Every structure is written in C-alpha cells, then in structure tokens.
C-alpha cells in the first residue's frame, strides 16, 4: 500500500507514537490533574511535557498558552466562537478555507451580524499578503487564514502580515493544519495571535488531538465549560490557563502520542522534512505534466506550496480515478471537494472535484514513480 | 499499587483496549469517512462498529444517534448549549451535579435567562424521583440529571420519571458518567432522551472519549461546526446524523479502544460487574464504620448506590489523608471537592472536602482489606 493522503491524516505514524499511547493506556490511564496520586501525577506530567514541547516548537510564550482539543476543528471553533465579535465587525479570510473555518464564519455572519470578505487567489492560484491587507477595513477585527490550502498546498507568507496586523489591532488566527510540522512557524516572529492545528497530520500524532495556542489574552470565552479539577467551588470556568479553555478530562493517550510525534519532527528537523516532501512534489509535478489531459492546480512555483497536489484527468471522474488507484494499484489518494467548497468554486472544479495526492516524510521517490506509472496506464486505458 | 479512583478514570484497562488502539494507530491511522481508500474505509468501519455497539448497549434507536466527543463534558455541553432554550424556560436538576452540568446551566441562566431548580437530597442523602417531579412546573423543559453522584454514588431511579416526563413534554438529559457500564441503562425503557457519558470510566475505554446519544430529534444546534466529509458544498452543517454533530476528524484510536472496553463489559455482564463492585462497597463500609472519627456520606442503603464511597476522618485533612495513602500505602484515592461543589455544600463538607474511594471490576476484597487496615493505622497514628 502506498499512502498519499497525508493532508487528511499522516500514515504511518512513528512507532514511538503508538508506543507512547500504549504506555499511557497500560501504565498510567488515570485522570491528569484530578487526583494527587502517583498515576494521576504521571498523567499530568505527560500532558504538561507535551504542552511545553508544542510551546517551544511554535514560539508560544509559555506552555499554559497551549490548549488541547479533539481536533483542529474544535480548536478553530474555540477561537472563532470564543472571540467577542460585535455586530458589524469585519473578518478577512480566504477563498481557500476548509469548512472548519468557513462554517463557523458563516454562522457568525448569521448569528452575530459580522461581515466576512473572502479574498480570492491571483492568477497563479496564490493568495498574497498584499491582497489580504487590501481587503482590510477600519472595521476589520480578525484575519482568519488557512496557512496553506488543503487542495493546492499554496501557502500564505504569514510573516508579511505581522506588522500590518499589529498596527491595525487585527487579531491573526492561523489554521496551520496543513503546515504545522512542515513549515517553520513561530508565533512571536510571524505575528500569529491564535494558532490552530491538527495533531494527526504533519505532526505525526494520533487522531483525537487538535491544538489552539493563544499568544496573548484575547478575551476568548470558553466554548465548553465544566470540570477543570481547579477552583471546583466556582460556578463559572476559572480564569487560570489552560484550565479555562480545557473543561473535562483530557485525552492523555492521544496527547502522549502527539508529544512523541513532535519529538520525531524535532529530531528529523522541519527543514529536512520540507525539503524531502518538496522533492517528491517536484518529481510528481514534473513527471505528470506531460500526461495528456492531466491538469494541475495551484501555483506553478512550487516554492510557494507544501507537498499537496490536486489534479484532474480528463475523461475520468475524480472519485472513479481514486477508486482505481486504491483497488487496482493500492495507492491511497483522496478525491472530491476536500471539505473546501470555495476552493473548488474558485478553481472551477466543483462539479468534477479533484484528485489530491499529499506526501509525507516517509514517502519515497519510488512510490511517486509508481503513482506516475499508474496514472499513465490509466490515462492510456481511458483514451 | 492499589487503584481506587475509578470514578475519575478506570484503571487498569482491559489489554484489548490498548491493543485495539495500537492496531488503529499502526495499521489504519487514516481519516475515517474522508477518503475512499482502504485505510480510510477500515477507520470508518471501526467507528461505525463502535457506534452500533453503544447503540445496542444503551437501547438507542440506531447507531447514527450515537455521537462521539472528547469527553462527557463536551457531550453534556452539546446537549445543554445545543438545546433551544428560550428566556423563562425552567430546568430541574440536582444538588449532586458535576461541574460539567452545573457550569453550563449557570451559563444558560446568565446568557439565556433560564431558571434552574437544584433539587436537594432527602435525609438519607438520596434524590428521589418524587422530589424531582415535584420541582417541575409548567415551564419546565428539561430534567438534567446526574444518574449517580460522583461523591456518594447515590443514584436516581430514572425509570420512575419516564411517564411523567413524557406526559409533560420534558426532555430528560442523563449524565451517566458514573453509571454507564455499572448500572443497566436502556434509553427507550427508562425514558431517557439524551444520554451523555464518559468512555474512560466504567466502560473501561481510554481518555479522549465521551458520548452523547440522542433518542429522537430534539432540534439540537451543533456546538461545533466544520468539515464533515459529507455535503462539503454546504456553508452550514448538514442535517444528516451523526455528521451534523461531529465536525472534524474523529478520535479513531480512542473509539477503537472504547469499543474494546464495551466488548469487555458485555462479556462480563453489567449485572455481574455491579454485584462484584457492590460486594466491595459493602465490605468497605462495614469494615470502616467502626473506625473512630470516620464518617461516611451517602445513603446507608447501599442498594441505592454505585460503588463510590466518600468519607471524612476526624483530625486529618482529606488531601493529607490521600497523600498518606498514596505515598505510604500505594493506594490511589481522590480527595477534595470532586468537581461537585454543590454536593459538598449539601453534605456540609465544603471546607474539609472528602476522601473518595471508588471501586472497579478488577479490584479485589484483599485490596479493600488493605485499605481498611491502612485507614485503621492512620487513625491510630493521628489520635
């Protein structure tokens, strides 16, 4: 089996991820922070170590600014629904958003009367910092941005927005689900206020993990309230971080697995991972460009993309092609709209959908070549 | 190490739970329902099997009525914040609620103008169905109830409310975090509309799992919106269940582990588990009643309780006692307010807190006797 669906979930995971989870479940599956005994303490330490690792990796001020959720969607919902928008407030976002940003924003439009501008890509399928700044008005309170499109891999030069956003008191919310673990991200240097990402994609952690990091205090209201193991006598969430934003029992095994994934990323080095994936992307694009009827989307300048490529092969529906690749060639890719309807509207691929391939740190050039050969065979069989 | 903190998280887990998670992470850590390939399909099947098992165990109409969350707190928040309360609506709840019910209700009071009645226990520390019914008014829209107190283990005879609630069109929300896996629960027969519970307590699953089961359609609004892998073209959550209430990537390894926990429960039999834990509870209460200065809380009739016991030993603070048990005797218990401040207010133990012991299916009489001996020693040392 060749796995090219890393943009949905990375696979395989480092063995250390599964081992860390196994250890958590078999050795100390107690409730962190909710009892003083030795097992609860070990669970607490595991969670706090993971917090510290993530804070260090992403340039967050302190571990307590790192909050754990079940997925990036919930982290984004906490950021967007927690933000105290008022009627008439303006949000600038992109046409490349995943439904995890799009659907909360559309709800905020309906329920809170905010206005949203969806910035479209230029002719090279790229969304520029310039275009984003131009879309801002005096009422703009937030830039809510996918760091990279999950369809084309095109990423935003986020650091170019930093001083503009600061001067204009615009909160920058970055959805780094497609980039955390592949692109260097530093909240302080890049001017990111709120950083949300999935643990189970390029960070190589397990599903069931998502993270929101809040650089400063933006007055977010907790999305979920309940037990925190602290200040139990209060009828409201305590103010102390991270407790305020983490009601209920945490996913200790998942968080232990995520920490092991982060260790692997740090060991390999993000730059090395990026270069490796970039080589695979380059190889794939170069080798498939000559295939008749195959059309690529996204910036031609691959330096502007992470290792995600979506394409259309004339004469074959995208789902059909994905099924052939899966059943006939044991190659896992992903077809359809990729939970990003606007992206496909902008690319004019809503009807057909696209086939997406996305590369990970353990993929090899040989695997890419196998995919290229498969696509050539399929193309010939269908002509 | 003797583990008596099952009310916080059960431990140990059956080996099958850790194995199922390991298999999920190492064999098919793809994104369920978000790709057509074989790994994504295997992940999807795992999740759907878990849904079916839980639906069968709790008498839910269909698997799609079972929704997965990161913990019971989030399941309860989805139920409470999703319910379309109007100003002046009335909710009846109990003085035994965990903060996961208490804090959402207090927020609904402030933000939506609902009214909440906290029904107090009778002299036997028991909350009766009769008292709950008497607290209802013409404006009561919901009974939001902890099935059992996480401090005293006292449980409500929930089936006695079924016909009353139905006649008066009151939605019954049951927090079964302390009972799912120990007491028989059947949504249909017991007249439970919304059932929330943790996967990591008596169901023996891992942390990171919580469940809400909705028997019918109560028009709940989704708490979290985002990608569902279905109807991606819509700017709103799709209506189809469970997608509507499960935005973002699910915790496949956790859900696989929970399913293995449920298998173990079904194999052992809930009645057998209850009887075993009841024996341990009875032994513990009987053997400790004679200890001078030790005071038990909760109904004296143990048939009205699950296997949770909280007590106070005169002359020793509850945290101090827990630390001695942990460090000196390697016995894990839990001290403090147990995220249930009102319970302690009613029991008049807010200042001291209590020491809670809670028994699980793998605990033995020998372990209980060891605890009893330890308490006797401690009591003598402190007198």
XYZ file of C-alpha atoms in Angstrom:
766
model
C 0.000 0.000 0.000
C 1.319 3.438 -0.948
C -0.144 6.174 1.206
C -0.518 9.641 -0.344
C -3.298 11.018 1.878
C -1.180 12.865 4.435
C -3.235 16.024 4.129
C -6.148 14.099 5.675
C -4.076 12.147 8.231
C -0.430 11.156 8.188
C 0.389 7.451 7.931
C 2.338 5.579 9.061
C 2.992 7.186 12.418
C 6.394 6.787 14.050
C 6.408 3.635 16.175
C 7.135 5.857 19.181
C 3.670 7.409 18.807
C 1.854 4.094 19.151
C 4.238 3.051 21.929
C 3.651 6.237 23.909
C -0.105 5.728 23.661
C 0.167 2.088 24.668
C 2.232 3.072 27.657
C -0.277 5.749 28.663
C -3.188 3.312 28.497
C -1.460 0.392 30.191
C 0.741 2.203 32.715
C -0.971 5.376 33.859
C -4.504 5.711 32.478
C -5.571 7.883 35.402
C -7.149 11.290 35.239
C -4.492 14.010 34.983
C -4.711 16.813 37.496
C -7.760 15.365 39.183
C -6.166 13.349 41.917
C -2.991 13.661 43.873
C -1.920 10.049 43.477
C 1.112 8.852 41.583
C -0.729 7.717 38.425
C -2.675 10.963 38.112
C 0.564 12.830 38.617
C 2.285 10.884 35.872
C -0.628 11.621 33.529
C -0.406 15.297 34.455
C 3.317 15.396 33.749
C 2.816 13.790 30.346
C 0.282 16.440 29.405
C 2.461 19.261 30.699
C 5.512 17.985 28.841
C 3.523 17.880 25.620
C 2.378 21.443 26.253
C 5.975 22.568 26.765
C 7.165 20.841 23.586
C 4.458 22.465 21.487
C 5.059 25.880 23.039
C 8.765 25.584 22.196
C 8.148 24.337 18.657
C 5.783 27.179 17.761
C 7.289 30.054 19.701
C 4.476 30.380 22.231
C 5.209 32.436 25.357
C 4.504 29.655 27.862
C 3.153 26.099 27.982
C -0.096 27.259 29.583
C -0.936 29.077 26.334
C -1.258 25.679 24.624
C -4.758 24.151 24.810
C -5.730 20.644 23.794
C -8.866 19.677 21.848
C -10.147 16.656 19.985
C -9.304 18.089 16.587
C -8.300 21.287 14.788
C -11.959 21.974 14.032
C -12.745 22.341 17.689
C -9.628 24.478 18.230
C -10.813 26.771 15.425
C -14.354 26.847 16.799
C -12.970 27.823 20.202
C -11.022 30.667 18.587
C -13.847 31.913 16.356
C -16.886 31.438 18.609
C -14.873 32.443 21.647
C -13.793 35.752 20.117
C -16.057 38.547 21.321
C -17.224 39.852 17.950
C -19.773 42.628 17.814
C -22.320 43.326 15.122
C -20.676 44.971 12.111
C -17.207 43.626 12.881
C -15.301 42.560 9.815
C -13.236 39.434 9.220
C -10.868 38.904 6.327
C -10.400 35.316 5.271
C -9.536 33.452 2.082
C -11.333 31.518 -0.603
C -9.071 28.593 0.327
C -10.587 27.890 3.740
C -11.529 24.476 4.982
C -15.091 24.092 6.249
C -13.647 24.219 9.767
C -13.145 27.970 9.269
C -15.812 28.568 6.646
C -18.771 27.125 8.523
C -18.029 28.933 11.824
C -17.616 32.223 9.945
C -20.870 31.708 8.059
C -22.596 31.033 11.378
C -21.089 34.197 12.880
C -22.425 36.148 9.898
C -25.926 34.854 10.566
C -25.906 34.947 14.353
C -23.669 37.881 15.244
C -24.010 40.048 12.139
C -20.311 40.128 11.327
C -19.135 40.740 7.750
C -16.687 38.440 6.038
C -14.514 39.059 2.992
C -13.216 36.007 1.172
C -10.008 37.013 -0.572
C -9.543 35.207 -3.871
C -6.229 33.938 -5.235
C -4.412 35.685 -8.049
C -3.845 34.145 -11.468
C -1.124 31.922 -10.079
C -3.613 30.420 -7.592
C -1.827 32.234 -4.799
C -3.250 34.414 -2.040
C -0.837 37.250 -1.357
C -0.297 39.144 1.865
C -0.855 42.283 -0.202
C -4.344 41.162 -1.245
C -5.204 40.314 2.346
C -4.079 43.714 3.623
C -6.029 45.481 0.901
C -9.178 43.644 1.954
C -8.972 45.026 5.488
C -11.100 47.982 6.554
C -11.295 50.100 9.679
C -13.791 47.531 10.994
C -11.567 44.512 10.472
C -11.048 42.700 13.765
C -9.589 39.446 12.559
C -7.583 37.837 9.797
C -8.698 34.188 9.836
C -6.447 32.316 7.464
C -5.589 28.850 6.323
C -1.824 28.851 6.293
C -1.896 26.560 3.272
C -4.723 25.402 1.071
C -5.544 21.742 1.690
C -6.323 21.438 -2.029
C -3.398 23.131 -3.777
C -0.843 23.406 -0.984
C -0.376 27.109 -1.740
C 0.652 28.912 1.436
C 0.431 32.474 2.640
C 3.555 34.452 3.558
C 2.164 34.998 7.006
C 5.126 36.977 8.381
C 4.433 39.718 5.821
C 1.186 40.461 7.658
C 2.710 40.781 11.114
C 3.421 44.499 11.401
C 0.281 45.493 9.480
C -1.927 43.405 11.757
C -0.247 44.728 14.879
C -0.559 48.371 13.813
C -4.216 47.939 12.954
C -5.037 45.841 16.026
C -6.222 42.951 13.930
C -6.066 39.526 15.562
C -4.398 36.944 13.330
C -5.899 33.464 13.566
C -3.913 30.921 11.598
C -5.192 27.468 10.691
C -1.925 25.608 10.356
C -3.453 22.162 9.917
C -1.639 21.704 6.614
C 1.654 23.274 7.690
C 2.396 22.556 11.362
C 5.290 20.124 11.137
C 6.283 21.012 7.553
C 6.780 24.768 7.531
C 8.602 26.703 10.234
C 6.066 28.595 12.351
C 6.988 30.984 15.139
C 4.059 32.832 16.682
C 6.121 35.694 18.013
C 8.208 36.324 14.893
C 5.394 35.637 12.441
C 2.895 37.774 14.332
C 0.396 34.966 14.855
C -2.060 35.613 17.676
C -4.052 32.414 17.627
C -2.600 29.262 16.124
C -4.778 26.206 15.499
C -3.681 22.899 14.083
C -4.348 19.181 13.974
C -2.060 16.772 15.773
C -2.632 13.896 13.365
C -1.339 15.422 10.162
C 2.243 16.625 9.659
C 2.955 16.486 13.390
C 2.587 12.689 13.084
C 0.425 12.372 16.190
C -2.774 10.355 16.507
C -6.301 11.369 15.647
C -8.151 12.828 18.587
C -5.677 15.676 19.001
C -6.043 19.310 17.987
C -4.395 22.358 19.488
C -5.084 26.042 19.921
C -2.257 28.295 21.072
C -3.131 31.790 22.229
C -0.109 34.129 22.245
C -1.745 36.753 24.436
C -5.085 37.110 26.175
C -7.713 37.968 23.563
C -10.591 37.638 25.999
C -11.847 34.431 24.421
C -14.939 32.985 26.050
C -14.676 29.247 26.688
C -16.646 27.220 24.155
C -17.116 24.349 26.584
C -17.485 24.689 30.345
C -17.316 22.071 33.061
C -14.944 20.414 35.463
C -11.358 21.604 35.483
C -10.038 19.979 38.631
C -9.250 23.510 39.827
C -11.383 26.077 41.619
C -14.146 23.486 41.774
C -16.170 25.728 44.060
C -16.751 28.352 41.330
C -19.948 28.193 39.253
C -18.005 29.567 36.261
C -14.842 28.474 34.466
C -11.791 29.607 36.412
C -9.654 32.338 34.830
C -6.434 30.359 35.123
C -4.927 28.954 31.913
C -5.078 26.340 30.441
C -7.952 25.198 32.708
C -10.263 27.957 31.480
C -10.230 26.502 27.975
C -9.974 22.802 28.727
C -13.093 21.581 30.501
C -13.360 17.895 31.193
C -10.920 15.020 31.047
C -8.089 15.389 28.565
C -7.092 12.759 26.024
C -3.913 11.687 27.802
C -3.041 8.784 25.471
C -3.566 10.987 22.421
C -1.527 13.814 23.899
C 1.268 11.372 24.799
C 1.213 10.193 21.182
C 1.280 13.739 19.866
C 4.315 14.544 22.035
C 6.094 11.532 20.527
C 5.196 12.806 17.050
C 6.605 16.216 17.898
C 9.811 14.566 19.143
C 10.159 12.863 15.778
C 9.593 16.143 13.907
C 12.185 17.919 16.010
C 14.651 15.067 15.555
C 14.242 14.992 11.779
C 14.093 18.769 11.536
C 11.280 20.671 9.857
C 13.596 21.998 7.136
C 14.707 18.467 6.239
C 11.118 17.232 6.153
C 10.077 20.151 3.974
C 12.938 19.584 1.530
C 12.192 15.887 1.260
C 8.499 16.431 0.623
C 9.306 19.228 -1.790
C 11.470 16.847 -3.819
C 8.581 14.405 -4.037
C 6.173 17.160 -5.053
C 8.570 18.429 -7.727
C 9.099 14.936 -9.078
C 5.379 14.277 -9.181
C 4.502 17.538 -10.936
C 7.330 17.237 -13.463
C 6.569 13.642 -14.301
C 2.854 14.107 -14.696
C 2.810 17.398 -16.573
C 3.287 15.582 -19.868
C 0.329 13.265 -19.302
C -2.273 14.233 -21.882
C -5.450 15.605 -20.348
C -3.972 15.878 -16.840
C -4.344 19.312 -15.394
C -2.631 20.547 -12.234
C -3.904 23.281 -9.956
C -2.065 25.599 -7.611
C 0.997 27.825 -8.057
C 3.461 26.674 -10.704
C 6.216 27.958 -8.437
C 6.448 25.005 -6.089
C 8.346 27.025 -3.510
C 5.003 28.601 -2.735
C 3.426 25.268 -1.807
C 3.571 22.484 0.713
C 3.567 18.944 -0.657
C -0.055 18.752 -1.749
C -1.063 18.417 -5.392
C -4.548 18.243 -6.833
C -5.265 17.397 -10.414
C -7.925 16.421 -12.885
C -7.570 13.778 -15.546
C -9.856 14.387 -18.483
C -12.350 11.657 -19.147
C -12.327 10.154 -15.640
C -14.283 11.373 -12.649
C -12.124 12.142 -9.649
C -13.822 9.591 -7.405
C -13.548 6.935 -10.098
C -9.849 7.622 -10.505
C -9.272 7.429 -6.752
C -11.071 4.091 -6.610
C -8.973 2.683 -9.452
C -5.788 3.841 -7.713
C -6.935 2.273 -4.458
C -8.294 -1.035 -5.720
C -6.020 -1.689 -8.647
C -2.764 -0.110 -7.529
C -3.121 0.015 -3.731
C -2.389 3.731 -3.773
C -4.367 5.835 -1.282
C -5.268 9.330 -2.521
C -8.291 11.476 -1.899
C -10.975 12.618 -4.315
C -13.779 15.134 -4.076
C -14.140 18.580 -2.567
C -11.802 18.032 0.407
C -14.159 19.928 2.757
C -13.140 23.111 0.929
C -16.046 24.038 -1.363
C -14.951 27.622 -2.052
C -11.515 26.498 -3.184
C -13.160 24.313 -5.780
C -15.514 27.114 -6.784
C -12.556 29.421 -7.356
C -10.669 26.718 -9.243
C -13.890 25.923 -11.153
C -13.700 22.278 -10.191
C -16.822 21.998 -8.060
C -18.584 19.618 -10.425
C -15.753 17.225 -11.071
C -13.858 17.552 -7.811
C -10.153 16.837 -7.970
C -7.859 14.002 -7.037
C -5.495 15.075 -4.302
C -2.155 13.493 -3.502
C -0.225 14.650 -0.464
C 3.222 13.490 0.554
C 4.697 12.697 3.937
C 8.128 12.307 5.461
C 8.256 8.533 4.916
C 7.200 8.572 1.264
C 9.879 7.778 -1.302
C 10.650 8.759 -4.868
C 9.989 5.166 -5.890
C 6.454 5.448 -4.560
C 5.912 8.653 -6.509
C 7.183 6.967 -9.656
C 4.762 4.103 -9.101
C 1.916 6.608 -8.912
C 3.114 8.315 -12.094
C 3.232 4.978 -13.929
C -0.251 4.149 -12.677
C -1.643 7.459 -13.878
C -0.059 6.954 -17.299
C -1.573 3.485 -17.576
C -4.978 4.720 -16.508
C -4.822 7.622 -18.928
C -3.982 5.280 -21.783
C -6.686 2.803 -20.855
C -9.277 5.560 -20.855
C -8.274 7.261 -24.140
C -0.309 -0.011 43.658
C -3.974 -0.376 44.595
C -6.211 1.763 42.412
C -9.463 3.058 43.937
C -10.029 6.090 41.703
C -12.352 4.538 39.134
C -14.861 7.368 39.417
C -12.213 9.633 37.855
C -10.882 7.104 35.340
C -10.891 3.328 35.412
C -7.569 1.545 35.678
C -6.263 -0.844 34.567
C -7.975 -1.066 31.194
C -8.501 -4.461 29.609
C -5.458 -5.343 27.488
C -7.783 -5.455 24.472
C -8.353 -1.699 24.826
C -4.668 -0.828 24.490
C -4.291 -3.419 21.731
C -7.202 -2.020 19.722
C -5.697 1.461 19.964
C -2.265 0.221 18.987
C -3.758 -1.524 15.988
C -5.651 1.610 14.955
C -2.523 3.761 15.122
C -0.165 1.313 13.465
C -2.492 -0.327 10.936
C -5.090 2.158 9.778
C -4.471 5.660 11.134
C -6.256 7.235 8.174
C -9.108 9.688 8.314
C -12.460 7.869 8.575
C -15.083 8.794 6.032
C -12.873 11.351 4.351
C -11.317 9.248 1.627
C -12.463 6.277 -0.350
C -9.286 4.258 0.117
C -8.959 1.036 2.028
C -7.375 2.523 5.181
C -9.972 5.276 5.460
C -12.651 2.656 4.971
C -11.253 0.485 7.741
C -11.198 3.503 10.059
C -14.778 4.273 9.115
C -15.895 0.713 9.832
C -14.220 0.786 13.242
C -16.098 3.944 14.162
C -19.403 2.588 12.857
C -18.991 -0.686 14.747
C -18.364 1.251 17.954
C -21.491 3.286 17.296
C -23.527 0.126 16.792
C -22.192 -1.467 19.982
C -23.050 1.588 22.065
C -26.491 1.905 20.489
C -27.201 -1.729 21.342
C -25.850 -1.448 24.905
C -27.973 1.586 25.776
C -31.136 0.896 23.813
C -30.683 3.682 21.265
C -32.841 3.523 18.145
C -29.966 3.447 15.627
C -26.170 3.788 15.541
C -26.391 7.218 13.914
C -27.952 8.529 17.144
C -24.599 7.941 18.880
C -22.182 10.888 18.678
C -18.537 10.891 19.723
C -16.778 13.667 21.651
C -13.532 14.111 23.519
C -15.156 13.695 26.911
C -18.503 13.603 28.701
C -18.202 17.312 29.437
C -18.327 18.145 25.769
C -21.213 15.716 25.225
C -23.123 17.479 28.021
C -22.240 20.911 26.631
C -23.540 19.825 23.226
C -26.800 18.715 24.831
C -27.251 21.779 27.036
C -25.975 24.571 24.780
C -27.464 22.876 21.723
C -30.949 22.733 23.249
C -33.023 25.661 22.024
C -33.984 27.149 25.388
C -35.981 30.359 25.486
C -35.983 33.001 28.180
C -38.010 31.889 31.171
C -37.649 28.196 30.423
C -37.141 26.084 33.512
C -34.691 23.253 34.134
C -34.828 20.851 37.041
C -31.518 19.424 38.123
C -29.963 18.132 41.329
C -27.619 19.369 44.006
C -25.409 16.389 43.102
C -24.310 17.630 39.698
C -20.758 17.626 38.481
C -19.421 20.948 37.192
C -19.919 19.572 33.684
C -23.672 20.079 34.166
C -23.542 22.824 36.779
C -21.359 25.289 34.883
C -23.264 25.037 31.579
C -26.575 25.523 33.439
C -25.206 28.544 35.299
C -24.080 29.995 31.984
C -27.519 29.383 30.477
C -29.056 31.212 33.440
C -26.869 34.243 32.761
C -26.930 34.223 28.971
C -30.358 32.856 28.077
C -32.369 33.763 31.145
C -33.448 30.241 32.010
C -34.360 29.292 35.555
C -32.827 26.330 37.300
C -34.021 24.423 40.350
C -31.431 22.354 42.201
C -33.263 19.548 43.952
C -31.664 18.640 47.267
C -31.330 15.119 48.650
C -33.527 13.854 51.471
C -32.216 12.923 54.890
C -30.793 9.690 53.535
C -28.665 11.678 51.053
C -30.881 10.416 48.245
C -32.582 12.363 45.478
C -35.948 10.790 44.792
C -37.909 10.756 41.557
C -40.789 12.153 43.600
C -38.794 15.219 44.636
C -37.729 15.793 41.038
C -41.301 15.623 39.760
C -42.485 17.986 42.467
C -39.881 20.529 41.390
C -41.251 20.661 37.848
C -43.512 23.500 36.773
C -45.477 24.252 33.628
C -42.352 25.950 32.312
C -40.014 23.005 32.855
C -38.425 21.990 29.585
C -35.674 19.718 30.816
C -34.660 17.381 33.598
C -30.843 17.464 33.571
C -29.663 14.813 35.970
C -26.556 13.052 37.136
C -27.567 9.428 37.196
C -25.349 8.910 40.224
C -23.482 11.334 42.406
C -19.735 11.140 41.835
C -19.263 11.831 45.543
C -21.697 9.490 47.286
C -22.611 7.086 44.494
C -26.326 7.633 45.240
C -28.316 7.092 42.066
C -31.683 8.257 40.838
C -34.431 5.781 39.930
C -34.564 7.241 36.467
C -37.260 4.919 35.095
C -39.726 6.331 37.631
C -39.576 9.644 35.766
C -40.257 8.253 32.305
C -44.032 8.555 32.023
C -44.161 11.853 33.914
C -41.553 13.428 31.630
C -43.262 12.136 28.522
C -46.690 13.406 29.582
C -45.302 16.828 30.393
C -43.054 17.031 27.334
C -39.944 17.407 29.441
C -36.673 16.340 27.827
C -34.655 14.054 30.085
C -30.888 14.556 29.856
C -28.982 11.962 31.860
C -25.319 12.277 32.774
C -24.402 8.625 33.140
C -20.681 9.183 33.592
C -20.754 7.335 36.916
C -23.136 4.589 35.843
C -22.622 3.653 32.184
C -21.056 0.211 32.432
C -22.186 -0.479 36.016
C -25.944 0.056 36.023
C -28.289 -1.208 33.315
C -29.430 1.732 31.181
C -31.968 1.475 28.373
C -32.944 4.789 26.811
C -36.256 3.554 25.477
C -37.421 1.711 28.598
C -36.033 4.279 31.038
C -37.412 7.246 29.102
C -34.025 8.897 28.603
C -33.979 11.411 25.774
C -30.361 12.476 25.825
C -27.719 10.233 27.353
C -24.191 11.522 27.974
C -21.315 9.582 29.431
C -17.550 9.222 29.551
C -15.845 6.362 27.774
C -12.919 6.157 30.205
C -14.756 5.345 33.404
C -16.880 2.224 33.917
C -16.918 1.474 30.185
C -13.169 0.803 30.510
C -12.257 2.780 27.390
C -9.459 5.322 27.073
C -9.489 9.005 27.914
C -10.405 11.156 24.950
C -13.803 9.531 24.537
C -17.210 10.878 25.508
C -20.579 10.090 24.022
C -23.945 11.738 23.575
C -26.860 9.619 22.420
C -29.980 11.388 21.221
C -33.036 9.122 21.216
C -35.132 11.379 18.998
C -34.575 14.687 17.236
C -34.697 17.463 19.826
C -33.587 20.130 17.365
C -30.189 20.484 18.976
C -27.965 23.070 17.332
C -24.424 21.803 16.723
C -21.945 23.167 19.255
C -19.047 22.840 16.836
C -19.266 23.265 13.062
C -16.773 22.388 10.367
C -15.811 19.635 7.999
C -17.923 16.520 7.991
C -16.690 14.781 4.858
C -20.293 14.966 3.654
C -22.184 17.702 1.830
C -18.943 19.671 1.684
C -20.561 22.195 -0.639
C -22.940 23.469 2.084
C -21.935 26.531 4.146
C -23.806 25.043 7.127
C -23.606 21.733 8.959
C -25.504 19.070 7.026
C -28.716 17.757 8.581
C -27.679 14.127 8.318
C -26.740 12.298 11.547
C -24.181 11.770 13.024
C -22.290 14.220 10.756
C -24.329 17.184 11.945
C -22.970 16.778 15.471
C -19.462 15.518 14.734
C -17.445 18.202 12.964
C -13.808 17.452 12.280
C -11.704 14.336 12.466
C -12.830 11.724 14.965
C -10.581 10.069 17.526
C -10.402 6.713 15.766
C -7.839 5.104 18.112
C -9.840 6.235 21.137
C -13.105 4.999 19.665
C -11.500 1.655 18.798
C -10.368 1.416 22.419
C -13.809 2.301 23.717
C -15.382 -0.415 21.564
C -12.969 -2.929 23.093
C -13.961 -1.692 26.550
C -17.632 -2.155 25.699
C -16.900 -5.692 24.482
C -15.360 -6.453 27.867
C -18.370 -5.013 29.702
C -20.775 -7.056 27.607
C -18.703 -10.197 28.092
C -18.519 -9.783 31.866
C -22.115 -8.625 32.089
C -23.214 -5.403 33.735
C -25.110 -7.248 36.468
C -22.012 -9.266 37.386
C -19.856 -6.154 37.472
C -22.398 -4.343 39.627
C -22.634 -7.240 42.084
C -18.864 -7.501 42.363
C -18.394 -3.796 42.989
C -21.320 -3.826 45.404
C -19.619 -6.532 47.447
C -16.504 -4.397 47.665
C -18.506 -1.337 48.654
C -20.378 -3.292 51.322
C -17.167 -4.723 52.707
C -15.535 -1.309 52.796
C -18.436 0.419 54.522
C -18.935 -2.372 57.058
C -15.257 -2.619 57.930
C -14.726 1.114 58.296
C -17.885 2.044 60.163
C -16.269 1.120 63.455
C -13.240 3.341 62.898
C -13.494 6.138 65.442
C -13.952 9.540 63.880
C -14.586 8.154 60.405
C -17.808 9.464 58.922
C -19.439 8.101 55.772
C -21.718 10.045 53.454
C -24.431 8.877 51.098
C -27.392 6.521 51.558
C -26.963 3.872 54.236
C -28.950 1.544 51.990
C -26.147 0.511 49.658
C -28.589 -0.788 47.059
C -29.209 2.856 46.261
C -25.570 3.467 45.342
C -22.909 2.562 42.830
C -19.502 1.629 44.206
C -18.368 5.070 45.304
C -17.779 5.979 48.931
C -16.685 9.293 50.360
C -15.692 9.770 53.956
C -14.061 12.093 56.420
C -11.601 11.052 59.082
C -11.589 13.409 62.011
C -8.296 15.126 62.657
C -6.840 14.649 59.182
C -7.484 16.863 56.154
C -8.790 14.960 53.162
C -5.847 15.908 50.936
C -3.397 14.941 53.626
C -5.058 11.559 54.062
C -4.999 10.938 50.319
C -1.305 11.765 50.177
C -0.526 9.391 53.037
C -2.479 6.623 51.318
C -0.652 7.291 48.059
C 2.882 7.704 49.333
C 2.895 5.376 52.292
C 0.498 2.650 51.183
C 0.495 2.992 47.382
C -3.272 3.298 47.399
C -4.766 5.753 44.891
C -7.889 7.573 46.081
C -9.137 11.057 45.438
C -9.528 13.967 47.847
C -11.190 17.332 47.603
C -14.418 18.590 46.065
C -14.506 16.192 43.097
C -15.678 18.946 40.719
C -19.023 18.821 42.519
C -19.153 21.876 44.794
C -22.907 21.799 45.483
C -22.739 18.199 46.619
C -20.208 19.200 49.228
C -22.279 22.236 50.216
C -25.306 19.996 50.790
C -23.210 17.470 52.692
C -21.602 20.375 54.586
C -18.136 19.200 53.665
C -17.010 22.140 51.512
C -14.265 23.201 53.862
C -12.707 19.840 54.546
C -13.504 18.086 51.295
C -13.826 14.319 51.470
C -11.707 11.340 50.562
C -13.367 9.331 47.845
C -12.726 5.703 47.068
C -14.345 4.129 44.028
C -14.166 0.502 43.036
C -13.766 -1.160 39.665
C -14.315 -4.593 38.172
C -10.723 -5.727 38.749
C -10.486 -4.664 42.380
C -10.461 -7.437 44.970
C -11.621 -7.894 48.546
C -7.992 -8.223 49.575
C -7.308 -4.755 48.228
C -10.253 -3.360 50.163
C -8.989 -5.015 53.312
C -5.579 -3.452 52.760
C -7.214 -0.043 52.552
C -9.202 -0.713 55.711
C -6.034 -1.714 57.570
C -4.277 1.404 56.314
C -7.099 3.643 57.496
C -7.063 1.997 60.918
C -3.327 2.533 61.193
C -3.587 6.139 60.108
C -6.421 6.785 62.509
C -4.428 5.350 65.400
C -1.315 7.302 64.458
C -3.284 10.524 64.453
C -5.209 10.036 67.671
